[in-house]
Coordinates of C-alpha atoms and ligand atoms in Angstrom, one line a residue:
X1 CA 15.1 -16.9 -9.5
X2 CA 12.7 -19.7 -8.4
X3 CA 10.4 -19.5 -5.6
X4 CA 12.5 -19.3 -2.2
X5 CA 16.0 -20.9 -3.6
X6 CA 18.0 -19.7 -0.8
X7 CA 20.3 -17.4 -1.1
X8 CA 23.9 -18.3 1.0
X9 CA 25.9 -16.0 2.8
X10 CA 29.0 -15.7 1.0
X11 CA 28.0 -16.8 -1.9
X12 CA 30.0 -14.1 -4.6
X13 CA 28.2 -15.8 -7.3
X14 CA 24.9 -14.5 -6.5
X15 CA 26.1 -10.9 -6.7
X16 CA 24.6 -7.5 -6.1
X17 CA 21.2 -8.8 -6.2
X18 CA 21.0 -10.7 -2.7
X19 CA 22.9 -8.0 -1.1
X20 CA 21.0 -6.6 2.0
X21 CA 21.3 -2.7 1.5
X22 CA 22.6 -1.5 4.7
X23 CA 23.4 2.3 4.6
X24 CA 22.6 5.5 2.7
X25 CA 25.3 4.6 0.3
X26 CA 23.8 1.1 -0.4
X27 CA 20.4 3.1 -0.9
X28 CA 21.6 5.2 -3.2
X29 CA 23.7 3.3 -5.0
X30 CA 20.3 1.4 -5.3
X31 CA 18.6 4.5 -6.3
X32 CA 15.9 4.1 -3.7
X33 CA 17.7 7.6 -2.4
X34 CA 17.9 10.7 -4.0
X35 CA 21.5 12.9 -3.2
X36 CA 19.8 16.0 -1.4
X37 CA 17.9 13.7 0.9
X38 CA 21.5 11.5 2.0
X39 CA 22.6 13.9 4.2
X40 CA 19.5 13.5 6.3
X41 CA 19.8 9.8 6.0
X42 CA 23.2 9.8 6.8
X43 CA 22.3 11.0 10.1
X44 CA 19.4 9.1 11.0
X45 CA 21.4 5.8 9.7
X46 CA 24.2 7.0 12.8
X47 CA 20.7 6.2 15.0
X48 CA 18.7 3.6 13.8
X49 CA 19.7 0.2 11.9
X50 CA 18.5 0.5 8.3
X51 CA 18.4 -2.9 6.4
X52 CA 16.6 -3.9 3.0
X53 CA 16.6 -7.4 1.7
X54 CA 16.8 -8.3 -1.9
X55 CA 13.6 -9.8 -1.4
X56 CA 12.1 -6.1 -0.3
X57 CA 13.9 -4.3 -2.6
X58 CA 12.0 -6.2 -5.2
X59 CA 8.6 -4.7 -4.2
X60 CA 9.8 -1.5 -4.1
X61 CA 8.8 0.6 -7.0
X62 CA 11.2 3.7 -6.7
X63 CA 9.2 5.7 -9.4
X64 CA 6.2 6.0 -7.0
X65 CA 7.3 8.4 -4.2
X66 CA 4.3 7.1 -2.0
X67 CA 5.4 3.1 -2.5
X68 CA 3.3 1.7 1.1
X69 CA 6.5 -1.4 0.7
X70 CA 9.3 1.7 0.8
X71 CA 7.5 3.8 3.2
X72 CA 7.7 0.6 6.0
X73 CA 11.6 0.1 5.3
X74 CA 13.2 3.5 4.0
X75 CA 14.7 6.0 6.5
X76 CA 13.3 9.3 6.4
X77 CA 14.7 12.7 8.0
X78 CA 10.9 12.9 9.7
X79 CA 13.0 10.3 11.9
X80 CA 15.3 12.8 13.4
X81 CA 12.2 14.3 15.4
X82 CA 11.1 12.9 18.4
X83 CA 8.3 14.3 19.5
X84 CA 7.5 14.7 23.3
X85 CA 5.0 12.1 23.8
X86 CA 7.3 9.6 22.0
X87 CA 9.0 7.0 24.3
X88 CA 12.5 4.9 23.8
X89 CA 10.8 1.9 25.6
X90 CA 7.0 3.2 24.8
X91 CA 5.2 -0.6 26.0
X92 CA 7.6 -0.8 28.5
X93 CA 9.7 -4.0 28.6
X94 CA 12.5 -3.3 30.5
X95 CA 10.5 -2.7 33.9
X96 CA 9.4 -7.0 33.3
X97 CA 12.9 -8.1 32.9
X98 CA 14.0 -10.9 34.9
X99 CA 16.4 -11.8 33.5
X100 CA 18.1 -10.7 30.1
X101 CA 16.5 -11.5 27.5
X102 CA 12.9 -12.3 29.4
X103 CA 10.0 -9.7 29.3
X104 CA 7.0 -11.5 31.9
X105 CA 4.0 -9.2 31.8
X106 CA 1.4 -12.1 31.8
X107 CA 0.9 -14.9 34.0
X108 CA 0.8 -17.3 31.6
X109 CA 3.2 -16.4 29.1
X110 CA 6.8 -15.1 28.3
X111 CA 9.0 -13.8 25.8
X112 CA 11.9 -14.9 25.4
X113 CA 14.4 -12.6 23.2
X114 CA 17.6 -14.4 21.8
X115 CA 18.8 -12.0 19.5
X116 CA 17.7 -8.4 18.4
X117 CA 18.4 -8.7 14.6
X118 CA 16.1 -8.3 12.3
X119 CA 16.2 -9.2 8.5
X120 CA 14.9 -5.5 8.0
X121 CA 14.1 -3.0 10.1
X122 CA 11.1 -1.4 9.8
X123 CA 10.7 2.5 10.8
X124 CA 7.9 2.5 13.1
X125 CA 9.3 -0.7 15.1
X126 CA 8.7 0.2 18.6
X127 CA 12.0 -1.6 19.8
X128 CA 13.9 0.5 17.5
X129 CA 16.2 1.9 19.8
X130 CA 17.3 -1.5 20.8
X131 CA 16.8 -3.7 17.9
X132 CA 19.7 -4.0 14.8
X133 CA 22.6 -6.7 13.6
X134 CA 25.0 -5.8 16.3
X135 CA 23.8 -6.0 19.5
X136 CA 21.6 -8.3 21.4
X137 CA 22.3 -11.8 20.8
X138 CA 22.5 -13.6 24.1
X139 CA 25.7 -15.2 25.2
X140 CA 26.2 -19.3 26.0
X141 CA 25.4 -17.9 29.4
X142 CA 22.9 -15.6 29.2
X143 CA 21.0 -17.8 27.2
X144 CA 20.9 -20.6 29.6
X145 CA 20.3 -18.2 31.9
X146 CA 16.8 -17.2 30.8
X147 CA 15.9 -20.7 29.5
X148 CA 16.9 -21.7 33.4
X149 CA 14.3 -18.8 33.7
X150 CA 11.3 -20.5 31.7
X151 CA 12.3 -24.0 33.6
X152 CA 11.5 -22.8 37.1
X153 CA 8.6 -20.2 35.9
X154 CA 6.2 -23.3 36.0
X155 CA 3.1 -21.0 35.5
X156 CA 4.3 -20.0 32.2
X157 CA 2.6 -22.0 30.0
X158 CA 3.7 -20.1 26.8
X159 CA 7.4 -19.3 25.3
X160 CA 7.0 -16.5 22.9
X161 CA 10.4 -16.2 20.7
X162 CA 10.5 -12.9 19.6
X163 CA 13.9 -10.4 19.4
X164 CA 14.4 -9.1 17.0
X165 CA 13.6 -11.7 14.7
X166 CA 14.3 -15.5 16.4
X167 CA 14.6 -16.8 12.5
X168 CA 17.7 -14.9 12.1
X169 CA 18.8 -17.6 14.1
X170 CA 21.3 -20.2 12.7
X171 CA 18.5 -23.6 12.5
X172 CA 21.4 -25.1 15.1
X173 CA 20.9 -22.6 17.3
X174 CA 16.8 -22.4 17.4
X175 CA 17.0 -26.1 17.8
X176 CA 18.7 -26.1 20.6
X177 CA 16.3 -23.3 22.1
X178 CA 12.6 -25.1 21.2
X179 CA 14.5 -28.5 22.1
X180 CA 15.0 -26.9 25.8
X181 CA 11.5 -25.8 25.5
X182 CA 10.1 -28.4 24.3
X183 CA 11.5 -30.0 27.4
X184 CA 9.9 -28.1 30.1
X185 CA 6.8 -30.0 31.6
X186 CA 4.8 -26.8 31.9
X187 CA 5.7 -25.5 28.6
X188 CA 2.5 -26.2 25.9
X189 CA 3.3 -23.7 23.3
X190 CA 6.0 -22.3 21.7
X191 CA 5.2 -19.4 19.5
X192 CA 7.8 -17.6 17.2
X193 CA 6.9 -13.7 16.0
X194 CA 9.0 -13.4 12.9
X195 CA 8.9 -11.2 9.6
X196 CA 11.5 -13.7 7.7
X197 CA 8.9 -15.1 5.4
X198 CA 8.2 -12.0 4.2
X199 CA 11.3 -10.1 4.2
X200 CA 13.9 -12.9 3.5
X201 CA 11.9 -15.8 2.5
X202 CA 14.7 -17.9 1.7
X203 CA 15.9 -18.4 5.0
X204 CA 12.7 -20.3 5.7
X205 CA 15.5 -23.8 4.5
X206 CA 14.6 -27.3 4.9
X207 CA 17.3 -26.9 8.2
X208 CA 15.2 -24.5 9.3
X209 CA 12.3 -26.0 9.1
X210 CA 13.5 -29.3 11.0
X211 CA 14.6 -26.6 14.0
X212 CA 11.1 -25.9 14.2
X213 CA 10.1 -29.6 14.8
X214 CA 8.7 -30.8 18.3
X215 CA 6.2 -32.1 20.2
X216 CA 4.9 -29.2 21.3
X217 CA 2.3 -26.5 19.9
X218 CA 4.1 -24.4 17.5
X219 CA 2.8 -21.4 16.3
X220 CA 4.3 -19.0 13.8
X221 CA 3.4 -15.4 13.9
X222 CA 3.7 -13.4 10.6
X223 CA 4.4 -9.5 10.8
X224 CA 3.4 -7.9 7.3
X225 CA 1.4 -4.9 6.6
X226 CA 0.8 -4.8 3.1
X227 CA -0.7 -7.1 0.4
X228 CA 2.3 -6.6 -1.5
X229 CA 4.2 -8.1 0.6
X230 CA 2.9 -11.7 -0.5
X231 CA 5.3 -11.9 -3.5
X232 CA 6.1 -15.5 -5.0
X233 CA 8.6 -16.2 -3.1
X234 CA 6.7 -14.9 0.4
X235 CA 3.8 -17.1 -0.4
X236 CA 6.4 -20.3 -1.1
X237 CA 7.9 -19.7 2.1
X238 CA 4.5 -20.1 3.9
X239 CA 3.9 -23.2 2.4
X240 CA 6.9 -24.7 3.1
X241 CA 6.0 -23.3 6.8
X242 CA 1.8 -24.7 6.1
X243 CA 3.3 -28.3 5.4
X244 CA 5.7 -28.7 8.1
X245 CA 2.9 -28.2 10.4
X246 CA 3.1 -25.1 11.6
X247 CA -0.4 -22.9 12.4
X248 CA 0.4 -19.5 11.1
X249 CA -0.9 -16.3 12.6
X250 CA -0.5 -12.7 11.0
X251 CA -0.4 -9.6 13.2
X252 CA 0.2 -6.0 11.3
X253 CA 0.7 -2.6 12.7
X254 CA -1.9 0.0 11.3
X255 CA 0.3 2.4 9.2
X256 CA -0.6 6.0 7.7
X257 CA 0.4 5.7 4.2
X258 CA 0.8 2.0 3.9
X259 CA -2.5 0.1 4.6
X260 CA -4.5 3.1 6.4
X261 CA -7.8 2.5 4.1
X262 CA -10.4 0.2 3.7
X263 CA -9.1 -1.4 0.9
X264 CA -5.8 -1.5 1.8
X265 CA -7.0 -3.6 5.1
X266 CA -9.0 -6.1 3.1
X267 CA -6.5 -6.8 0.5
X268 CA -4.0 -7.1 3.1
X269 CA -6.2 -9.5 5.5
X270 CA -7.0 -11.3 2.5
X271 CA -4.1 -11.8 0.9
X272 CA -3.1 -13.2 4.9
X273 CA -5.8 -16.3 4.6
X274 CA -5.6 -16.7 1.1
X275 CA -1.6 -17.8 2.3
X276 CA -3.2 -19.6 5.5
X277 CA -2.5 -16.9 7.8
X278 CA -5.2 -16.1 10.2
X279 CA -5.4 -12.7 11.0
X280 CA -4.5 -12.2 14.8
X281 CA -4.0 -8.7 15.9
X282 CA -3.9 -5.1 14.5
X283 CA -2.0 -2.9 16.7
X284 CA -2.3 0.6 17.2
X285 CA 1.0 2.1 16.2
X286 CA 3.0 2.5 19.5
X287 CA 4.9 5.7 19.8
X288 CA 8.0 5.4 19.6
X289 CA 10.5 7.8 18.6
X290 CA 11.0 9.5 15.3
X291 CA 7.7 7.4 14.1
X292 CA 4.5 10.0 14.3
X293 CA 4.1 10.3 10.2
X294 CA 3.1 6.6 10.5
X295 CA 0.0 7.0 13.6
X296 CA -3.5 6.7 12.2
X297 CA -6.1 8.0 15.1
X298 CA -7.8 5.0 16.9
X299 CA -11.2 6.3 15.8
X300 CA -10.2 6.2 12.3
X301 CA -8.6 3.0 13.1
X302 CA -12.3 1.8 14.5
X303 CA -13.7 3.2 11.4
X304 CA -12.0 1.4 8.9
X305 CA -12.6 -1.8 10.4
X306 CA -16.4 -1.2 10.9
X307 CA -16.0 -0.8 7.0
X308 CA -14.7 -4.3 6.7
X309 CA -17.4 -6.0 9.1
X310 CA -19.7 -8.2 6.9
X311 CA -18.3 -7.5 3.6
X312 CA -14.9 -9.6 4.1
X313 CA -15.1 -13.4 5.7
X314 CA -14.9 -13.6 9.4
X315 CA -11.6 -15.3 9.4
X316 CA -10.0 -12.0 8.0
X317 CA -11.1 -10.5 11.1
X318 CA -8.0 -9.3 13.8
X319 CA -8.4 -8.1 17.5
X320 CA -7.5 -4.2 17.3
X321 CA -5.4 -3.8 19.9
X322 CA -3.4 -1.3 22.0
X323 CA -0.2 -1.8 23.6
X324 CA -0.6 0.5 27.1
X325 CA 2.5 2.4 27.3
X326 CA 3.6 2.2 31.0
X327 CA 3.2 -2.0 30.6
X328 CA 0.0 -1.9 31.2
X329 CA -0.2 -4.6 28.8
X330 CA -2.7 -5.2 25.5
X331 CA -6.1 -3.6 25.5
X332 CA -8.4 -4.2 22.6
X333 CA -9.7 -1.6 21.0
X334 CA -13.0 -2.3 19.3
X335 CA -14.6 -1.1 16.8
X336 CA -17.7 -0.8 18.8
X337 CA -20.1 -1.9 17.1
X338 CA -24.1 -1.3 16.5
X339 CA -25.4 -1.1 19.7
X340 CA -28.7 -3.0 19.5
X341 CA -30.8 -1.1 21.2
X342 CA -34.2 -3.1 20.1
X343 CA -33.8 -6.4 22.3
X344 CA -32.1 -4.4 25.4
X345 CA -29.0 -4.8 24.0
X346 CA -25.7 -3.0 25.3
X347 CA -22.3 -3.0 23.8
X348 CA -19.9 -2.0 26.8
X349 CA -17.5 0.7 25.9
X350 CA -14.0 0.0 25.0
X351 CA -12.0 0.1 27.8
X352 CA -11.0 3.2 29.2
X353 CA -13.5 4.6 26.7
X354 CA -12.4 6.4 23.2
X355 CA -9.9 9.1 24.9
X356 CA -8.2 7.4 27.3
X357 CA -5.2 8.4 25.3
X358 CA -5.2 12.0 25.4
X359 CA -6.6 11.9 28.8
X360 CA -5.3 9.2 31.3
X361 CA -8.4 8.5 33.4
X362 CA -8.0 9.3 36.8
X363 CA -7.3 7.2 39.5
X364 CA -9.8 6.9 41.7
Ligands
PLP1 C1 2.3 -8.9 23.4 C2 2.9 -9.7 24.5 C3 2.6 -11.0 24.8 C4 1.7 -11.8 23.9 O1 0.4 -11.4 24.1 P1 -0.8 -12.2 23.4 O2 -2.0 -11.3 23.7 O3 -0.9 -13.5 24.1 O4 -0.5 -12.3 22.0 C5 3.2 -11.6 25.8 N1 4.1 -10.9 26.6 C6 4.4 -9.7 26.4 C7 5.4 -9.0 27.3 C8 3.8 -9.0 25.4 O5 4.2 -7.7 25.2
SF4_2 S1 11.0 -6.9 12.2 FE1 9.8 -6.4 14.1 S2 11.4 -6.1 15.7 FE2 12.4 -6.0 13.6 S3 12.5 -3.8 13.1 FE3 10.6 -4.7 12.1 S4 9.0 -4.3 13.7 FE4 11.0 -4.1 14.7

């Protein structure tokens, strides 16, 4: 089909194709799931949402059993593990709740959640044991309820929409949330973290875009984690995004087995400007439960982007970052870099040093 022709719900005459696959049947009716491994699936699908979009399903290349596009979306029995140090709510949000659907960790800024769909769900999401298509989406009053929130929180400065994914959204209903937004004296930015583009690129509609209109700074925030993940239709979306305005940021999650090399990294932070996405942050994958085949160590994480210093353009540059579990909010992570000892020199260590990790420093 052509680049980003939406797809409507409903719509029979589209067929099989534009079908999200939703459970270990759809999979393997697919063929992206072999019979001695549904069983498994079965009962990790009774746990965690699974989704894959047409638009995914197209990068997935089922003859290669180590696809970095399937690994991010494709249950796995490894799931069913949770291994001690894993945590349901691992940067913890609900301890900053205000009110539902408001996580305030930062002065200046807020999320606001509307909705905890997704159009997939990825297996290392760290809000995976709140996040899928049923729950989650705030009622009439709950939703005025947290925007009333962000009007009398006039040191917030900063809405973040996140969820879930707030472009799941119908375009009425994000109107009407960055119109109230837009509103607010104190409010200067309105940022929306989404993986839409990537994952179901034709939602990004013409209606969609005119939600997105205001006076304010808006900033879109792209999650993707793989070059691959730029397909035609991806890279239309973000135009359509580029020339209605809106700045676009990427952040990815460092993933063993997806983009866990040198290479993998540049092509991916490449393929990011080269769509006119500026490379924001790379997290450090946060535990969550059932998700440990997918953590790369922070120093190897440090080393890989040591390897990209100076032989990729400084815009493909993100902060490494670490979300502190306990809500201790984002720390950066480095590299560190040559310490320039010539000149007098010093590179302060990051913080809490390299193994703050695996040993909490002690309070003093
Ligand atoms: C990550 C996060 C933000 C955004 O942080 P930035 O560093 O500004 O991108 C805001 N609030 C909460 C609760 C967060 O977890
Ligand atoms: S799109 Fe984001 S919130 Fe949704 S499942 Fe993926 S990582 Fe989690």
């Amino acid at each position: 089909m052509p680049d980003g022709t939406p797809p409507r719900p409903g719509d029979k005459a589209l067929g099989n194709t534009h079908r999200t696959l939703r459970s270990a049947a759809d999979l393997a009716a697919a063929g992206l799931l072999p019979e001695a491994a549904r069983p498994a699936v079965e009962q990790v699908a009774a746990r965690y949402s699974i989704a894959v979009t047409s638009a995914v399903r197209a990068l997935i290349d089922p003859a290669d059993p180590a696809d970095p596009i399937a690994r991010q979306y494709l249950p796995d029995a490894a799931e069913l593990v949770t291994s001690p140090r894993e945590l349901a709510d691992p940067i913890a949000d609900a301890p900053f709740t205000p009110v539902p659907g408001v996580v305030h960790r930062y002065p200046d800024r807020a999320l606001l959640k509307p909705l905890l769909a997704c159009p997939v769900y990825c297996r290392f999401c760290f809000r995976r044991e709140v996040v899928g298509p049923e729950g989650g989406l705030l009622n009439d009053a709950e939703l005025a309820a947290a925007l009333d929130w962000f009007a009398r929180t006039s040191q917030v400065r900063e809405a973040i929409l996140t969820g879930g994914d707030p472009l799941m959204l119908s375009p009425r209903r994000l109107a009407q949330i960055i119109g109230r937004l837009s509103a607010m004296p104190h409010i200067e930015i309105i940022r929306l973290h989404s993986r839409v583009p990537v994952a179901d690129p034709g939602r990004i509609t013409p209606a969609l875009l005119a939600a997105l209109e205001t006076e304010k700074a808006l900033f879109l925030c792209l999650h993707a984690n793989h070059a691959r993940e730029f397909a035609p239709p991806a890279r239309a979306a973000l135009r359509r995004l580029a020339m209605a305005g809106v700045p676009l940021l990427g952040q990815s999650v460092l993933l063993r087995g997806v983009n866990d090399s040198a290479e993998a990294l540049e092509a991916l932070f490449r393929a990011m400007l080269a769509n006119r996405v500026k490379p924001y942050y790379l997290h450090q994958l946060d535990r969550a439960p059932g998700t440990a085949r997918f953590e790369v160590p922070i120093e190897e994480g440090r080393e890989l982007l040591r390897a990209l210093r100076g032989r990729v353009t400084g815009l493909a540059w993100p902060t490494y970052v670490l979300d502190l579990p306990g809500g201790g909010g984002k720390a950066p992570l480095g590299p560190e870099m040559a310490v320039a000892e010539a000149g007098g020199w010093r590179v302060a260590p990051p913080l809490g040093g390299p193994d703050h990790l695996h040993a909490p420093p002690e309070t003093a």
